[in-house]
Amino acid sequence: MKGLVTLFVIILIYSSSQAQKADWQVIVLGMAQDAGYPQAGCKKSCCEAYWTGENPKQHATCLALLNNQSKEAWLFEATPDIKAQWHALDTLGYQVAGIFLTHAHIGHYAGLIHLGREVMGTNNIPVYVMPKMKNFLEANGPWSQLVSLNNIALKELKNEEAIMLNGMAKVTPILVPHRDEYSETVGYHIAGPNQTILFIPDINKWETWNKNLASEISQVNYALLDAAFFADGELPGRDMSKIPHPFTTETMELLKGLPTKEKSKVHFIHFNHTNPALFDSPERNQVLKKGFNVVNEGMVIDL
């Protein structure tokens, strides 16, 4: 039952929201790192708090772009938690019209397996990918079977070239540096008629990007940014320089000079199970006191 709590919250929050919904919205269907929360094999207090009933399950990071006129939804990421995330959309009355992938790490594409003949056996679900990601899926099983059996239809994207959805929403991939063992990595600009989101769930340190983070934030209304780890030393016994994500503390330090309005655009996402800011804690309070925000499952953004 505990594993379903956040799913019910998503449905309750969205179903009871404003009677007149915006034509386009984004809903957060997950905020945890690839493996979700709790994580397999973790015997630390962070995950024990789930098994003892103290903390609820958190699904792997996923967004859904919703069109409230056509009742279509586009997933951003095909996570290992896709069953619950797809079911949430079904329950809310939306049909999945496509999936946008960021890269080939397990929390971001492994859920595609549920589209195959052993599970849903879908018919040509559009899956939007960059060139290397496309080649990876076409050349490696079991993913290649999804292509050959027409369970999915790969749609190749180009860096910083937008595609239009239903003539009103615009999605633009943006290359970011990351551990690109199998594919390149992108974030996305997601733009509706009135507002824009920057979604970067995975990136190496900000200084390795060829763009200025503050400048990118200034061009959007919301920035959902990688917060895998809170600070150095979070994984005792491991060299965290070999897991190159920006620490939450580093991002806040980098952006500390921004005006309050600009800071408030930042919503941290993609929390590792060890990141104490995943739940109510002094660390999360520190984020909020500094003027930044944390996403929650069920959070809805009007576009």
GROMACS .gro file of C-alpha atoms in nm:
model
  303
    1MET     CA    1   0.000   0.000   0.000
    2LYS     CA    2   0.284   0.239   0.082
    3GLY     CA    3   0.410   0.220  -0.274
    4LEU     CA    4   0.080   0.355  -0.406
    5VAL     CA    5   0.053   0.653  -0.171
    6THR     CA    6   0.219   0.907  -0.398
    7LEU     CA    7   0.024   0.783  -0.701
    8PHE     CA    8  -0.304   0.848  -0.519
    9VAL     CA    9  -0.175   1.191  -0.417
   10ILE     CA   10  -0.098   1.273  -0.781
   11ILE     CA   11  -0.450   1.180  -0.887
   12LEU     CA   12  -0.613   1.359  -0.593
   13ILE     CA   13  -0.415   1.681  -0.638
   14TYR     CA   14  -0.470   1.700  -1.012
   15SER     CA   15  -0.834   1.594  -1.011
   16SER     CA   16  -0.924   1.850  -0.745
   17SER     CA   17  -0.725   2.136  -0.899
   18GLN     CA   18  -0.883   2.438  -1.067
   19ALA     CA   19  -1.205   2.360  -1.254
   20GLN     CA   20  -1.086   2.548  -1.563
   21LYS     CA   21  -0.749   2.394  -1.644
   22ALA     CA   22  -0.499   2.556  -1.879
   23ASP     CA   23  -0.490   2.398  -2.224
   24TRP     CA   24  -0.133   2.278  -2.164
   25GLN     CA   25   0.015   2.164  -1.835
   26VAL     CA   26   0.309   1.965  -1.704
   27ILE     CA   27   0.265   1.725  -1.412
   28VAL     CA   28   0.554   1.578  -1.212
   29LEU     CA   29   0.521   1.198  -1.196
   30GLY     CA   30   0.849   1.128  -1.019
   31MET     CA   31   1.138   1.314  -0.855
   32ALA     CA   32   1.390   1.049  -0.748
   33GLN     CA   33   1.712   0.936  -0.916
   34ASP     CA   34   1.711   0.645  -1.165
   35ALA     CA   35   1.649   0.370  -0.908
   36GLY     CA   36   1.370   0.559  -0.730
   37TYR     CA   37   1.321   0.550  -0.354
   38PRO     CA   38   1.383   0.320  -0.176
   39GLN     CA   39   1.678   0.178  -0.365
   40ALA     CA   40   1.748  -0.194  -0.399
   41GLY     CA   41   2.004  -0.324  -0.153
   42CYS     CA   42   2.022  -0.006   0.055
   43LYS     CA   43   2.044  -0.088   0.427
   44LYS     CA   44   2.107   0.269   0.538
   45SER     CA   45   1.871   0.477   0.747
   46CYS     CA   46   1.761   0.673   0.436
   47CYS     CA   47   1.586   0.370   0.285
   48GLU     CA   48   1.503   0.194   0.612
   49ALA     CA   49   1.272   0.492   0.671
   50TYR     CA   50   1.057   0.358   0.387
   51TRP     CA   51   1.040   0.001   0.512
   52THR     CA   52   0.940   0.121   0.861
   53GLY     CA   53   0.665   0.340   0.715
   54GLU     CA   54   0.826   0.677   0.791
   55ASN     CA   55   0.876   0.789   0.429
   56PRO     CA   56   0.660   0.720   0.119
   57LYS     CA   57   0.785   0.571  -0.206
   58GLN     CA   58   0.922   0.821  -0.456
   59HIS     CA   59   0.914   0.732  -0.825
   60ALA     CA   60   1.201   0.787  -1.067
   61THR     CA   61   1.211   1.130  -1.228
   62CYS     CA   62   0.943   1.176  -1.491
   63LEU     CA   63   0.727   1.456  -1.628
   64ALA     CA   64   0.414   1.442  -1.842
   65LEU     CA   65   0.314   1.719  -2.080
   66LEU     CA   66  -0.065   1.729  -2.090
   67ASN     CA   67  -0.299   1.866  -2.355
   68ASN     CA   68  -0.631   1.921  -2.182
   69GLN     CA   69  -0.820   1.963  -2.509
   70SER     CA   70  -0.711   1.642  -2.683
   71LYS     CA   71  -0.646   1.453  -2.355
   72GLU     CA   72  -0.306   1.348  -2.488
   73ALA     CA   73   0.006   1.316  -2.274
   74TRP     CA   74   0.375   1.303  -2.363
   75LEU     CA   75   0.607   1.142  -2.110
   76PHE     CA   76   0.952   1.280  -2.047
   77GLU     CA   77   1.153   0.968  -1.959
   78ALA     CA   78   1.052   0.602  -1.966
   79THR     CA   79   1.146   0.507  -1.611
   80PRO     CA   80   1.153   0.175  -1.424
   81ASP     CA   81   0.837   0.313  -1.255
   82ILE     CA   82   0.650   0.355  -1.583
   83LYS     CA   83   0.371   0.120  -1.466
   84ALA     CA   84   0.261   0.358  -1.192
   85GLN     CA   85   0.324   0.669  -1.402
   86TRP     CA   86   0.130   0.537  -1.703
   87HIS     CA   87  -0.151   0.427  -1.471
   88ALA     CA   88  -0.169   0.777  -1.320
   89LEU     CA   89  -0.224   0.920  -1.668
   90ASP     CA   90  -0.481   0.651  -1.749
   91THR     CA   91  -0.667   0.729  -1.428
   92LEU     CA   92  -0.669   1.099  -1.508
   93GLY     CA   93  -0.811   1.024  -1.855
   94TYR     CA   94  -0.504   1.086  -2.074
   95GLN     CA   95  -0.367   0.875  -2.358
   96VAL     CA   96   0.011   0.857  -2.397
   97ALA     CA   97   0.089   1.009  -2.736
   98GLY     CA   98   0.468   0.991  -2.719
   99ILE     CA   99   0.779   0.967  -2.504
  100PHE     CA  100   1.082   1.198  -2.497
  101LEU     CA  101   1.408   1.044  -2.372
  102THR     CA  102   1.709   1.229  -2.234
  103HIS     CA  103   1.975   0.952  -2.244
  104ALA     CA  104   2.064   0.586  -2.203
  105HIS     CA  105   2.095   0.549  -1.826
  106ILE     CA  106   1.854   0.299  -1.675
  107GLY     CA  107   1.622   0.540  -1.497
  108HIS     CA  108   1.552   0.727  -1.817
  109TYR     CA  109   1.475   0.461  -2.080
  110ALA     CA  110   1.449   0.113  -1.918
  111GLY     CA  111   1.071   0.149  -1.885
  112LEU     CA  112   1.043   0.106  -2.263
  113ILE     CA  113   1.053  -0.268  -2.201
  114HIS     CA  114   0.690  -0.250  -2.086
  115LEU     CA  115   0.587  -0.141  -2.436
  116GLY     CA  116   0.698  -0.476  -2.581
  117ARG     CA  117   0.514  -0.796  -2.668
  118GLU     CA  118   0.552  -0.940  -2.317
  119VAL     CA  119   0.354  -0.651  -2.167
  120MET     CA  120   0.150  -0.384  -2.349
  121GLY     CA  121   0.247  -0.465  -2.707
  122THR     CA  122   0.197  -0.104  -2.812
  123ASN     CA  123   0.161   0.007  -3.172
  124ASN     CA  124   0.412   0.263  -3.300
  125ILE     CA  125   0.427   0.481  -2.989
  126PRO     CA  126   0.646   0.776  -3.095
  127VAL     CA  127   0.972   0.783  -2.899
  128TYR     CA  128   1.171   1.104  -2.949
  129VAL     CA  129   1.547   1.056  -2.930
  130MET     CA  130   1.878   1.209  -3.029
  131PRO     CA  131   2.089   1.036  -3.303
  132LYS     CA  132   2.317   0.827  -3.078
  133MET     CA  133   2.025   0.724  -2.862
  134LYS     CA  134   1.839   0.618  -3.176
  135ASN     CA  135   2.134   0.407  -3.290
  136PHE     CA  136   2.165   0.251  -2.945
  137LEU     CA  137   1.802   0.141  -2.938
  138GLU     CA  138   1.812   0.011  -3.297
  139ALA     CA  139   2.135  -0.186  -3.253
  140ASN     CA  140   2.089  -0.348  -2.912
  141GLY     CA  141   1.838  -0.599  -2.783
  142PRO     CA  142   1.590  -0.612  -2.630
  143TRP     CA  143   1.526  -0.254  -2.743
  144SER     CA  144   1.578  -0.336  -3.111
  145GLN     CA  145   1.283  -0.575  -3.091
  146LEU     CA  146   1.058  -0.288  -2.992
  147VAL     CA  147   1.160  -0.123  -3.318
  148SER     CA  148   1.136  -0.431  -3.539
  149LEU     CA  149   0.793  -0.523  -3.402
  150ASN     CA  150   0.672  -0.164  -3.439
  151ASN     CA  151   0.595  -0.129  -3.070
  152ILE     CA  152   0.776   0.205  -3.088
  153ALA     CA  153   0.849   0.447  -3.371
  154LEU     CA  154   1.176   0.633  -3.320
  155LYS     CA  155   1.165   1.003  -3.403
  156GLU     CA  156   1.509   1.160  -3.438
  157LEU     CA  157   1.570   1.496  -3.276
  158LYS     CA  158   1.838   1.755  -3.347
  159ASN     CA  159   2.014   1.967  -3.090
  160GLU     CA  160   1.831   2.295  -3.025
  161GLU     CA  161   1.578   2.231  -3.304
  162ALA     CA  162   1.222   2.251  -3.175
  163ILE     CA  163   0.935   2.025  -3.266
  164MET     CA  164   0.572   2.129  -3.233
  165LEU     CA  165   0.301   1.923  -3.066
  166ASN     CA  166  -0.054   1.990  -3.179
  167GLY     CA  167   0.060   2.323  -3.318
  168MET     CA  168   0.082   2.488  -2.975
  169ALA     CA  169   0.345   2.326  -2.750
  170LYS     CA  170   0.713   2.335  -2.844
  171VAL     CA  171   0.980   2.090  -2.723
  172THR     CA  172   1.349   2.164  -2.782
  173PRO     CA  173   1.636   1.928  -2.689
  174ILE     CA  174   1.955   2.082  -2.549
  175LEU     CA  175   2.280   1.884  -2.533
  176VAL     CA  176   2.440   1.868  -2.189
  177PRO     CA  177   2.764   1.700  -2.076
  178HIS     CA  178   2.718   1.373  -1.889
  179ARG     CA  179   2.853   1.015  -1.872
  180ASP     CA  180   2.767   0.933  -2.231
  181GLU     CA  181   2.866   0.565  -2.244
  182TYR     CA  182   2.584   0.468  -2.481
  183SER     CA  183   2.423   0.790  -2.600
  184GLU     CA  184   2.441   1.165  -2.584
  185THR     CA  185   2.246   1.342  -2.306
  186VAL     CA  186   1.995   1.621  -2.342
  187GLY     CA  187   1.774   1.840  -2.132
  188TYR     CA  188   1.458   1.996  -2.272
  189HIS     CA  189   1.288   2.331  -2.309
  190ILE     CA  190   0.913   2.264  -2.286
  191ALA     CA  191   0.712   2.565  -2.401
  192GLY     CA  192   0.338   2.618  -2.397
  193PRO     CA  193   0.139   2.921  -2.508
  194ASN     CA  194   0.236   3.123  -2.198
  195GLN     CA  195   0.519   2.964  -2.000
  196THR     CA  196   0.838   2.764  -2.049
  197ILE     CA  197   1.016   2.496  -1.846
  198LEU     CA  198   1.385   2.405  -1.854
  199PHE     CA  199   1.421   2.036  -1.759
  200ILE     CA  200   1.774   1.907  -1.689
  201PRO     CA  201   1.757   1.594  -1.475
  202ASP     CA  202   2.117   1.483  -1.544
  203ILE     CA  203   2.431   1.685  -1.609
  204ASN     CA  204   2.794   1.692  -1.505
  205LYS     CA  205   2.918   1.996  -1.313
  206TRP     CA  206   2.767   2.320  -1.440
  207GLU     CA  207   3.106   2.461  -1.539
  208THR     CA  208   3.147   2.184  -1.799
  209TRP     CA  209   2.838   2.306  -1.989
  210ASN     CA  210   2.884   2.545  -2.281
  211LYS     CA  211   2.596   2.756  -2.155
  212ASN     CA  212   2.555   2.991  -1.860
  213LEU     CA  213   2.303   2.849  -1.614
  214ALA     CA  214   2.185   3.187  -1.483
  215SER     CA  215   2.127   3.307  -1.838
  216GLU     CA  216   1.929   2.992  -1.923
  217ILE     CA  217   1.713   3.038  -1.612
  218SER     CA  218   1.640   3.398  -1.712
  219GLN     CA  219   1.477   3.274  -2.033
  220VAL     CA  220   1.224   3.039  -1.867
  221ASN     CA  221   0.954   3.042  -1.600
  222TYR     CA  222   1.061   2.719  -1.429
  223ALA     CA  223   1.395   2.539  -1.414
  224LEU     CA  224   1.381   2.175  -1.299
  225LEU     CA  225   1.744   2.094  -1.226
  226ASP     CA  226   1.958   1.793  -1.133
  227ALA     CA  227   1.989   1.755  -0.754
  228ALA     CA  228   2.117   1.398  -0.734
  229PHE     CA  229   2.340   1.464  -0.431
  230PHE     CA  230   2.319   1.732  -0.167
  231ALA     CA  231   2.689   1.769  -0.086
  232ASP     CA  232   3.029   1.601  -0.110
  233GLY     CA  233   3.078   1.312   0.132
  234GLU     CA  234   2.722   1.189   0.092
  235LEU     CA  235   2.847   0.846  -0.020
  236PRO     CA  236   3.105   0.735   0.239
  237GLY     CA  237   3.386   0.531   0.089
  238ARG     CA  238   3.318   0.643  -0.268
  239ASP     CA  239   3.501   0.903  -0.473
  240MET     CA  240   3.213   1.132  -0.568
  241SER     CA  241   3.419   1.300  -0.838
  242LYS     CA  242   3.355   0.982  -1.039
  243ILE     CA  243   2.980   1.047  -1.014
  244PRO     CA  244   2.981   1.392  -1.175
  245HIS     CA  245   2.656   1.562  -1.081
  246PRO     CA  246   2.631   1.917  -0.946
  247PHE     CA  247   2.576   1.901  -0.571
  248THR     CA  248   2.265   2.086  -0.459
  249THR     CA  249   2.492   2.304  -0.246
  250GLU     CA  250   2.707   2.387  -0.551
  251THR     CA  251   2.406   2.491  -0.758
  252MET     CA  252   2.278   2.714  -0.479
  253GLU     CA  253   2.622   2.871  -0.437
  254LEU     CA  254   2.651   2.931  -0.812
  255LEU     CA  255   2.312   3.106  -0.818
  256LYS     CA  256   2.324   3.283  -0.482
  257GLY     CA  257   2.356   3.625  -0.643
  258LEU     CA  258   2.039   3.597  -0.846
  259PRO     CA  259   1.735   3.810  -0.759
  260THR     CA  260   1.471   3.638  -0.548
  261LYS     CA  261   1.238   3.599  -0.846
  262GLU     CA  262   1.505   3.418  -1.047
  263LYS     CA  263   1.599   3.187  -0.759
  264SER     CA  264   1.235   3.092  -0.710
  265LYS     CA  265   1.225   2.952  -1.064
  266VAL     CA  266   1.466   2.675  -0.962
  267HIS     CA  267   1.294   2.352  -0.858
  268PHE     CA  268   1.533   2.070  -0.772
  269ILE     CA  269   1.457   1.722  -0.908
  270HIS     CA  270   1.626   1.381  -0.960
  271PHE     CA  271   1.718   1.318  -0.595
  272ASN     CA  272   1.935   1.021  -0.504
  273HIS     CA  273   1.795   0.811  -0.220
  274THR     CA  274   2.080   0.942  -0.001
  275ASN     CA  275   1.999   1.310  -0.060
  276PRO     CA  276   1.842   1.432   0.267
  277ALA     CA  277   1.652   1.705   0.081
  278LEU     CA  278   1.435   1.435  -0.076
  279PHE     CA  279   1.214   1.460   0.235
  280ASP     CA  280   1.151   1.717   0.509
  281SER     CA  281   1.488   1.778   0.672
  282PRO     CA  282   1.723   2.059   0.776
  283GLU     CA  283   1.880   2.028   0.430
  284ARG     CA  284   1.548   2.079   0.252
  285ASN     CA  285   1.473   2.373   0.480
  286GLN     CA  286   1.812   2.516   0.383
  287VAL     CA  287   1.713   2.497   0.015
  288LEU     CA  288   1.385   2.677   0.081
  289LYS     CA  289   1.540   2.944   0.305
  290LYS     CA  290   1.788   3.028   0.031
  291GLY     CA  291   1.495   3.101  -0.202
  292PHE     CA  292   1.499   2.783  -0.411
  293ASN     CA  293   1.233   2.511  -0.441
  294VAL     CA  294   1.193   2.133  -0.449
  295VAL     CA  295   0.946   1.957  -0.679
  296ASN     CA  296   0.686   1.718  -0.541
  297GLU     CA  297   0.507   1.432  -0.711
  298GLY     CA  298   0.177   1.569  -0.837
  299MET     CA  299   0.309   1.922  -0.885
  300VAL     CA  300   0.130   2.084  -1.181
  301ILE     CA  301   0.266   2.371  -1.391
  302ASP     CA  302   0.040   2.564  -1.629
  303LEU     CA  303   0.196   2.637  -1.966
   0.00000   0.00000   0.00000
